[in-house]
Amino acid sequence: MVMKEKRTANMEIKKINRTNIYQLLRKNSSLSRRDVVNKLQLCLPTVTQNIMELQEEGLIEEAGSVGNTGGRRAKVYDIVRDARTAIGIDITKNHITAVAVDLTGAVIACERIRCKFEKSDAYYKQLSVLVETVIEKAKLKREHILGVGIGVPGLITADNQTVFYGEILDFTGTTCSEFSKYIPFQTALYNDANAAGYAEIWANEETINAFYVMLSNNIGGSVVINGQIYSGDHLRSGEVGHITIVQNGKECYCGQKGCVDPYCAATVLSSLTNGNLEDFFLLLKKKSPEAIVLWNEYLDHLAVAVNNLHMLFDCKIILGGYVGEYLDEYLDDLVQRVKSRNPFTHDAGYLEVCCYKTEAIAAGAALNFIASFINTI
Ligand SMILES: [Zn+2]
């Protein structure tokens, strides 16, 4: 019994060492065995053995050598970034975006098309065409593709297989097997905001706690606690779009009045410019009085929503989605509006604009497969 326990403990240590060595190489390029020894405080034979094994499995590779001329040169190693890849799809009312990501989380191919969502064979075939397009664009080896994550504007069951609330696309009850009818890889469904929030955490690994707000044609939200998405008891957490900010206010698609969604959705702004958000921001830059009025109202409502979130969670608030793409230069203005509402602090440094722009949802849906694979190394 004691022997068995000791053996198990040794195996665990071996696995931890292997994972740590791989993760170190994933985050830092061109490290020598000596660098790994120093950074992880492991002995050289352990490092040598693991590097050899990881190399045999095709997960890391030699990447040249370093050292003084005349002295002995040391080989340096990198991970094989595309030893595994994953594909992500973002489905919205009128568009499909597909991306391929590698083991570092980098988007290595992206394809976006205009295509109206419908529950039809033709639509599901279109998804598979898009998957094949990114495979070709990124020159992916099919046997290295871990899976295809599909981000959708709906709430998803814990097994990632069914949409259990899908008012936005009127697709409640749709299953993953319908979406993936023509996709010859493992697939999983993800809530769009959770997928995008996940991508942001990947891009910023030191983020422990955060609330991600997706300011797209609908509002979504994602709660990240200790680096993990907090889904809630009924998988409905983070639905900031349906927090009431104006009593008996504007009607929301959910059937209630005064929700954040009808005040902070991107469509509030793009309605001024025939649905084109880019045109709205061009108009705003040209100081169009109409655009300025609309933008001020928008920022005031957003400030209320953001402040409410910060009061509840006291953590970093990341603003993403369609509007997030344009927010960088208006962040100071928003910060001023948020600050004035906070009774405790006048520091609004917790407010950030997203790292990923248009491809966050698709990337996040793919990254779930990448993360699962890395956990097995
Ligand atoms: Zn609502």
Short mmCIF file of C-alpha atoms and ligand atoms in Angstrom, two decimals:
data_model
loop_
_atom_site.label_atom_id
_atom_site.label_comp_id
_atom_site.label_asym_id
_atom_site.label_seq_id
_atom_site.Cartn_x
_atom_site.Cartn_y
_atom_site.Cartn_z
CA MET A 1 0.00 0.00 0.00
CA VAL A 2 2.75 2.41 1.00
CA MET A 3 4.73 1.43 -2.08
CA LYS A 4 1.70 2.02 -4.28
CA GLU A 5 1.10 5.45 -2.80
CA LYS A 6 4.74 6.35 -3.28
CA ARG A 7 4.56 5.24 -6.88
CA THR A 8 1.44 7.35 -7.46
CA ALA A 9 3.13 10.37 -5.86
CA ASN A 10 6.19 9.89 -8.08
CA MET A 11 4.03 9.68 -11.17
CA GLU A 12 2.25 12.86 -10.17
CA ILE A 13 5.53 14.70 -9.69
CA LYS A 14 6.72 13.43 -13.05
CA LYS A 15 3.54 14.71 -14.70
CA ILE A 16 3.81 18.10 -12.96
CA ASN A 17 7.44 18.48 -14.09
CA ARG A 18 6.51 17.63 -17.66
CA THR A 19 3.57 20.06 -17.67
CA ASN A 20 5.70 22.83 -16.13
CA ILE A 21 8.49 22.35 -18.67
CA TYR A 22 6.02 22.45 -21.57
CA GLN A 23 4.21 25.50 -20.18
CA LEU A 24 7.50 27.35 -19.66
CA LEU A 25 8.48 26.72 -23.26
CA ARG A 26 5.01 27.71 -24.43
CA LYS A 27 5.30 31.09 -22.74
CA ASN A 28 9.00 31.74 -23.55
CA SER A 29 10.69 31.09 -26.84
CA SER A 30 14.16 29.66 -27.41
CA LEU A 31 15.15 28.32 -23.99
CA SER A 32 18.14 26.07 -23.39
CA ARG A 33 18.02 23.11 -21.01
CA ARG A 34 20.06 25.20 -18.57
CA ASP A 35 17.45 28.01 -18.78
CA VAL A 36 14.72 25.51 -17.92
CA VAL A 37 16.79 24.13 -15.02
CA ASN A 38 17.26 27.63 -13.62
CA LYS A 39 13.72 28.84 -14.10
CA LEU A 40 12.00 25.74 -12.71
CA GLN A 41 14.63 24.69 -10.17
CA LEU A 42 14.73 21.14 -11.53
CA CYS A 43 17.76 18.92 -11.98
CA LEU A 44 19.36 18.64 -15.43
CA PRO A 45 18.62 14.90 -15.99
CA THR A 46 14.89 15.52 -15.35
CA VAL A 47 14.85 18.40 -17.81
CA THR A 48 16.85 16.45 -20.41
CA GLN A 49 14.58 13.43 -20.12
CA ASN A 50 11.36 15.47 -20.46
CA ILE A 51 12.66 17.54 -23.35
CA MET A 52 13.61 14.35 -25.14
CA GLU A 53 10.15 12.84 -24.59
CA LEU A 54 8.32 16.01 -25.64
CA GLN A 55 10.52 16.20 -28.72
CA GLU A 56 9.77 12.57 -29.64
CA GLU A 57 6.06 13.34 -29.36
CA GLY A 58 6.47 16.24 -31.76
CA LEU A 59 5.45 18.83 -29.16
CA ILE A 60 8.76 20.70 -28.96
CA GLU A 61 11.63 21.20 -31.39
CA GLU A 62 15.18 22.48 -31.52
CA ALA A 63 15.33 26.12 -32.48
CA GLY A 64 19.04 26.78 -32.99
CA SER A 65 21.71 27.29 -30.38
CA VAL A 66 23.21 29.98 -28.16
CA GLY A 67 26.63 30.54 -26.63
CA ASN A 68 29.91 32.41 -27.01
CA THR A 69 32.06 31.82 -30.05
CA GLY A 70 34.67 29.28 -29.15
CA GLY A 71 32.69 28.08 -26.13
CA ARG A 72 30.26 25.18 -26.16
CA ARG A 73 26.99 26.17 -27.72
CA ALA A 74 23.76 25.13 -26.07
CA LYS A 75 20.74 23.97 -28.07
CA VAL A 76 17.57 25.98 -27.54
CA TYR A 77 14.01 24.71 -27.78
CA ASP A 78 10.59 25.99 -28.78
CA ILE A 79 7.19 24.37 -28.73
CA VAL A 80 5.83 23.19 -32.08
CA ARG A 81 3.08 25.76 -32.27
CA ASP A 82 0.90 23.85 -34.69
CA ALA A 83 1.48 20.38 -33.22
CA ARG A 84 -2.24 20.65 -32.49
CA THR A 85 -4.74 23.24 -33.64
CA ALA A 86 -8.41 23.98 -33.13
CA ILE A 87 -11.08 25.76 -35.10
CA GLY A 88 -13.65 28.19 -33.75
CA ILE A 89 -16.86 29.45 -35.31
CA ASP A 90 -18.89 32.49 -34.31
CA ILE A 91 -22.51 32.43 -35.40
CA THR A 92 -24.54 35.65 -35.42
CA LYS A 93 -27.78 36.68 -37.07
CA ASN A 94 -26.13 37.76 -40.33
CA HIS A 95 -22.51 36.60 -40.22
CA ILE A 96 -20.32 33.56 -39.69
CA THR A 97 -16.71 33.94 -38.58
CA ALA A 98 -14.31 31.00 -38.48
CA VAL A 99 -10.76 30.99 -37.13
CA ALA A 100 -7.94 28.52 -36.63
CA VAL A 101 -5.79 28.82 -33.50
CA ASP A 102 -2.52 27.15 -32.56
CA LEU A 103 -1.18 25.95 -29.20
CA THR A 104 -0.08 29.47 -28.22
CA GLY A 105 -3.64 30.72 -28.76
CA ALA A 106 -2.66 32.79 -31.79
CA VAL A 107 -5.25 33.15 -34.55
CA ILE A 108 -3.51 31.73 -37.63
CA ALA A 109 -6.38 32.09 -40.09
CA CYS A 110 -9.67 33.94 -40.08
CA GLU A 111 -12.58 33.96 -42.50
CA ARG A 112 -15.75 35.99 -42.15
CA ILE A 113 -18.75 35.85 -44.44
CA ARG A 114 -22.17 37.43 -44.55
CA CYS A 115 -24.70 34.62 -44.21
CA LYS A 116 -28.12 34.86 -42.59
CA PHE A 117 -28.68 32.29 -39.85
CA GLU A 118 -31.34 29.68 -40.54
CA LYS A 119 -31.96 26.18 -39.32
CA SER A 120 -31.39 24.54 -42.68
CA ASP A 121 -29.18 21.99 -44.36
CA ALA A 122 -27.79 24.65 -46.66
CA TYR A 123 -26.68 26.70 -43.65
CA TYR A 124 -25.04 23.73 -41.91
CA LYS A 125 -23.22 22.91 -45.15
CA GLN A 126 -22.00 26.51 -45.28
CA LEU A 127 -20.44 26.03 -41.83
CA SER A 128 -18.46 23.05 -43.07
CA VAL A 129 -17.33 25.01 -46.15
CA LEU A 130 -16.00 27.72 -43.84
CA VAL A 131 -14.19 25.13 -41.70
CA GLU A 132 -12.52 23.76 -44.83
CA THR A 133 -11.58 27.29 -45.90
CA VAL A 134 -9.65 28.00 -42.68
CA ILE A 135 -8.04 24.54 -42.81
CA GLU A 136 -6.76 25.42 -46.27
CA LYS A 137 -5.79 29.00 -45.39
CA ALA A 138 -3.78 27.96 -42.33
CA LYS A 139 -2.53 24.76 -44.03
CA LEU A 140 -3.66 22.68 -41.05
CA LYS A 141 -2.94 18.97 -40.84
CA ARG A 142 -6.34 17.35 -40.38
CA GLU A 143 -5.01 14.77 -37.92
CA HIS A 144 -3.78 17.60 -35.66
CA ILE A 145 -7.15 19.36 -35.41
CA LEU A 146 -8.47 18.89 -31.87
CA GLY A 147 -12.00 20.03 -32.57
CA VAL A 148 -14.36 22.76 -33.67
CA GLY A 149 -15.90 25.07 -31.05
CA ILE A 150 -19.09 26.86 -32.05
CA GLY A 151 -19.96 30.12 -30.30
CA VAL A 152 -23.63 31.09 -30.44
CA PRO A 153 -25.83 33.86 -28.97
CA GLY A 154 -27.69 31.56 -26.62
CA LEU A 155 -27.44 29.74 -23.32
CA ILE A 156 -25.88 26.29 -23.54
CA THR A 157 -26.34 23.16 -21.43
CA ALA A 158 -23.40 22.05 -19.28
CA ASP A 159 -22.49 19.26 -21.74
CA ASN A 160 -22.01 21.87 -24.51
CA GLN A 161 -24.54 20.06 -26.70
CA THR A 162 -27.83 21.99 -26.65
CA VAL A 163 -29.08 25.59 -26.79
CA PHE A 164 -31.55 25.85 -23.90
CA TYR A 165 -32.36 29.56 -24.36
CA GLY A 166 -32.01 31.04 -27.84
CA GLU A 167 -34.39 34.00 -28.25
CA ILE A 168 -31.95 36.06 -30.33
CA LEU A 169 -31.85 33.57 -33.23
CA ASP A 170 -35.07 31.83 -32.27
CA PHE A 171 -33.15 28.55 -32.04
CA THR A 172 -33.95 27.21 -28.57
CA GLY A 173 -33.47 23.44 -28.54
CA THR A 174 -30.99 23.33 -31.43
CA THR A 175 -28.27 20.76 -30.82
CA CYS A 176 -24.58 20.60 -31.54
CA SER A 177 -25.12 17.62 -33.83
CA GLU A 178 -27.36 19.76 -36.06
CA PHE A 179 -24.69 22.47 -36.39
CA SER A 180 -21.97 19.89 -37.00
CA LYS A 181 -23.90 17.66 -39.39
CA TYR A 182 -21.27 18.23 -42.11
CA ILE A 183 -18.24 18.93 -39.91
CA PRO A 184 -16.01 15.85 -39.61
CA PHE A 185 -14.42 16.80 -36.27
CA GLN A 186 -15.35 16.76 -32.61
CA THR A 187 -17.58 19.78 -31.89
CA ALA A 188 -18.95 21.67 -28.89
CA LEU A 189 -21.28 24.65 -28.40
CA TYR A 190 -20.35 27.68 -26.31
CA ASN A 191 -22.23 30.77 -25.21
CA ASP A 192 -20.80 33.68 -27.24
CA ALA A 193 -19.94 35.97 -24.31
CA ASN A 194 -18.36 33.15 -22.33
CA ALA A 195 -16.25 32.19 -25.34
CA ALA A 196 -15.12 35.80 -25.85
CA GLY A 197 -14.42 36.23 -22.12
CA TYR A 198 -12.34 33.06 -22.22
CA ALA A 199 -10.29 34.41 -25.14
CA GLU A 200 -9.58 37.61 -23.19
CA ILE A 201 -8.32 35.63 -20.20
CA TRP A 202 -6.03 33.68 -22.52
CA ALA A 203 -4.66 36.88 -23.96
CA ASN A 204 -3.98 38.15 -20.45
CA GLU A 205 -2.86 35.22 -18.34
CA GLU A 206 -2.31 37.18 -15.14
CA THR A 207 -6.00 38.08 -15.02
CA ILE A 208 -7.51 36.15 -12.12
CA ASN A 209 -10.93 37.75 -11.76
CA ALA A 210 -12.78 39.74 -14.39
CA PHE A 211 -16.17 40.56 -15.81
CA TYR A 212 -16.29 40.60 -19.60
CA VAL A 213 -19.01 42.73 -21.20
CA MET A 214 -19.82 41.96 -24.82
CA LEU A 215 -21.18 45.12 -26.46
CA SER A 216 -22.38 43.63 -29.73
CA ASN A 217 -25.78 43.70 -31.41
CA ASN A 218 -26.91 42.13 -28.17
CA ILE A 219 -25.28 42.42 -24.79
CA GLY A 220 -23.61 39.43 -23.20
CA GLY A 221 -21.47 39.00 -20.14
CA SER A 222 -19.08 36.52 -18.66
CA VAL A 223 -17.90 36.15 -15.06
CA VAL A 224 -14.33 34.93 -14.61
CA ILE A 225 -13.35 33.87 -11.10
CA ASN A 226 -9.91 32.42 -10.38
CA GLY A 227 -9.23 32.19 -14.10
CA GLN A 228 -12.33 30.09 -14.76
CA ILE A 229 -15.73 31.00 -16.20
CA TYR A 230 -18.32 31.03 -13.40
CA SER A 231 -21.49 29.68 -15.02
CA GLY A 232 -23.90 29.99 -12.10
CA ASP A 233 -26.26 27.41 -10.60
CA HIS A 234 -28.44 27.35 -13.73
CA LEU A 235 -25.83 28.30 -16.38
CA ARG A 236 -27.31 31.78 -16.64
CA SER A 237 -24.64 33.87 -14.90
CA GLY A 238 -23.25 37.11 -16.30
CA GLU A 239 -26.41 38.14 -18.15
CA VAL A 240 -25.67 41.83 -17.70
CA GLY A 241 -27.83 42.61 -20.73
CA HIS A 242 -30.94 41.98 -18.64
CA ILE A 243 -30.07 43.98 -15.54
CA THR A 244 -32.66 46.76 -15.25
CA ILE A 245 -31.11 50.23 -15.46
CA VAL A 246 -34.24 52.26 -16.25
CA GLN A 247 -37.48 51.40 -14.53
CA ASN A 248 -40.24 50.97 -17.15
CA GLY A 249 -37.69 51.96 -19.76
CA LYS A 250 -37.20 50.82 -23.35
CA GLU A 251 -38.50 47.41 -24.32
CA CYS A 252 -36.01 44.57 -24.43
CA TYR A 253 -36.21 41.53 -26.69
CA CYS A 254 -36.50 39.41 -23.53
CA GLY A 255 -39.97 40.86 -22.86
CA GLN A 256 -38.92 43.11 -19.97
CA LYS A 257 -38.46 46.88 -19.93
CA GLY A 258 -35.41 49.00 -19.13
CA CYS A 259 -32.76 46.27 -19.46
CA VAL A 260 -29.15 47.20 -20.31
CA ASP A 261 -29.54 45.54 -23.74
CA PRO A 262 -31.81 48.15 -25.42
CA TYR A 263 -29.54 50.97 -24.13
CA CYS A 264 -26.06 49.54 -24.72
CA ALA A 265 -26.36 47.21 -27.73
CA ALA A 266 -24.25 48.26 -30.74
CA THR A 267 -27.47 48.61 -32.74
CA VAL A 268 -28.42 51.64 -30.60
CA LEU A 269 -25.53 53.45 -32.31
CA SER A 270 -25.60 51.82 -35.74
CA SER A 271 -29.33 52.57 -36.11
CA LEU A 272 -28.23 56.11 -36.99
CA THR A 273 -26.12 54.85 -39.91
CA ASN A 274 -28.20 52.12 -41.56
CA GLY A 275 -26.81 49.41 -39.32
CA ASN A 276 -23.16 50.24 -40.05
CA LEU A 277 -21.25 50.76 -36.79
CA GLU A 278 -18.06 51.91 -38.50
CA ASP A 279 -20.05 54.69 -40.19
CA PHE A 280 -21.44 55.75 -36.82
CA PHE A 281 -17.94 56.24 -35.40
CA LEU A 282 -16.89 58.14 -38.55
CA LEU A 283 -19.88 60.42 -38.04
CA LEU A 284 -18.91 60.86 -34.39
CA LYS A 285 -15.38 61.82 -35.40
CA LYS A 286 -16.82 64.40 -37.78
CA LYS A 287 -18.64 65.80 -34.73
CA SER A 288 -22.12 65.24 -36.09
CA PRO A 289 -24.47 66.70 -33.42
CA GLU A 290 -26.85 63.75 -33.78
CA ALA A 291 -24.07 61.22 -33.25
CA ILE A 292 -22.70 63.17 -30.28
CA VAL A 293 -26.09 63.20 -28.53
CA LEU A 294 -26.56 59.48 -29.10
CA TRP A 295 -23.01 58.69 -27.96
CA ASN A 296 -23.37 60.72 -24.76
CA GLU A 297 -26.58 58.89 -23.87
CA TYR A 298 -24.91 55.58 -24.69
CA LEU A 299 -21.86 56.29 -22.52
CA ASP A 300 -24.03 57.42 -19.60
CA HIS A 301 -26.01 54.17 -19.66
CA LEU A 302 -22.86 52.11 -20.10
CA ALA A 303 -21.30 53.91 -17.12
CA VAL A 304 -24.28 52.92 -14.96
CA ALA A 305 -24.02 49.28 -16.06
CA VAL A 306 -20.24 49.16 -15.57
CA ASN A 307 -20.45 50.78 -12.15
CA ASN A 308 -23.13 48.30 -11.07
CA LEU A 309 -20.90 45.42 -12.15
CA HIS A 310 -17.92 46.84 -10.33
CA MET A 311 -19.96 47.38 -7.17
CA LEU A 312 -20.90 43.70 -7.25
CA PHE A 313 -17.64 42.09 -8.31
CA ASP A 314 -14.84 44.56 -7.45
CA CYS A 315 -12.71 43.24 -10.31
CA LYS A 316 -11.37 44.12 -13.73
CA ILE A 317 -14.16 44.96 -16.23
CA ILE A 318 -13.24 44.19 -19.84
CA LEU A 319 -15.33 45.86 -22.56
CA GLY A 320 -15.50 43.92 -25.80
CA GLY A 321 -17.84 43.10 -28.66
CA TYR A 322 -18.51 45.29 -31.70
CA VAL A 323 -18.43 48.55 -29.72
CA GLY A 324 -15.33 47.40 -27.80
CA GLU A 325 -13.45 47.52 -31.09
CA TYR A 326 -13.84 51.32 -31.19
CA LEU A 327 -13.63 52.13 -27.48
CA ASP A 328 -9.89 52.75 -27.03
CA GLU A 329 -10.02 56.45 -27.77
CA TYR A 330 -13.19 57.01 -25.74
CA LEU A 331 -12.12 55.07 -22.67
CA ASP A 332 -11.00 58.17 -20.73
CA ASP A 333 -14.41 59.77 -21.19
CA LEU A 334 -16.14 56.60 -19.99
CA VAL A 335 -13.76 56.34 -17.04
CA GLN A 336 -14.73 59.88 -15.95
CA ARG A 337 -18.42 58.98 -16.07
CA VAL A 338 -17.89 55.75 -14.14
CA LYS A 339 -15.64 57.38 -11.52
CA SER A 340 -18.26 59.96 -10.60
CA ARG A 341 -20.63 57.14 -9.57
CA ASN A 342 -18.27 55.32 -7.23
CA PRO A 343 -18.50 56.28 -3.54
CA PHE A 344 -15.39 54.33 -2.51
CA THR A 345 -12.68 55.16 -5.00
CA HIS A 346 -11.97 57.56 -7.83
CA ASP A 347 -9.68 55.10 -9.49
CA ALA A 348 -11.30 53.41 -12.48
CA GLY A 349 -8.15 51.65 -13.65
CA TYR A 350 -10.10 48.40 -13.52
CA LEU A 351 -11.81 49.35 -16.77
CA GLU A 352 -10.17 47.86 -19.87
CA VAL A 353 -10.86 47.52 -23.57
CA CYS A 354 -10.68 44.02 -25.07
CA CYS A 355 -7.50 42.61 -26.68
CA TYR A 356 -9.24 40.53 -29.34
CA LYS A 357 -11.36 42.59 -31.68
CA THR A 358 -13.78 40.91 -34.12
CA GLU A 359 -12.63 37.32 -33.68
CA ALA A 360 -12.92 36.93 -29.87
CA ILE A 361 -15.93 34.58 -29.86
CA ALA A 362 -14.57 32.21 -32.50
CA ALA A 363 -11.10 32.21 -30.90
CA GLY A 364 -12.53 31.53 -27.44
CA ALA A 365 -14.64 28.65 -28.74
CA ALA A 366 -11.50 27.09 -30.27
CA LEU A 367 -9.32 27.78 -27.22
CA ASN A 368 -11.42 25.46 -25.06
CA PHE A 369 -10.07 22.56 -27.13
CA ILE A 370 -6.50 23.90 -26.92
CA ALA A 371 -6.73 24.28 -23.14
CA SER A 372 -8.06 20.72 -22.69
CA PHE A 373 -5.20 19.36 -24.77
CA ILE A 374 -2.54 21.34 -22.90
CA ASN A 375 -3.94 19.97 -19.63
CA THR A 376 -3.20 16.46 -20.84
CA ILE A 377 0.48 17.17 -21.57
ZN ZN B 1 -33.86 42.06 -21.26
#
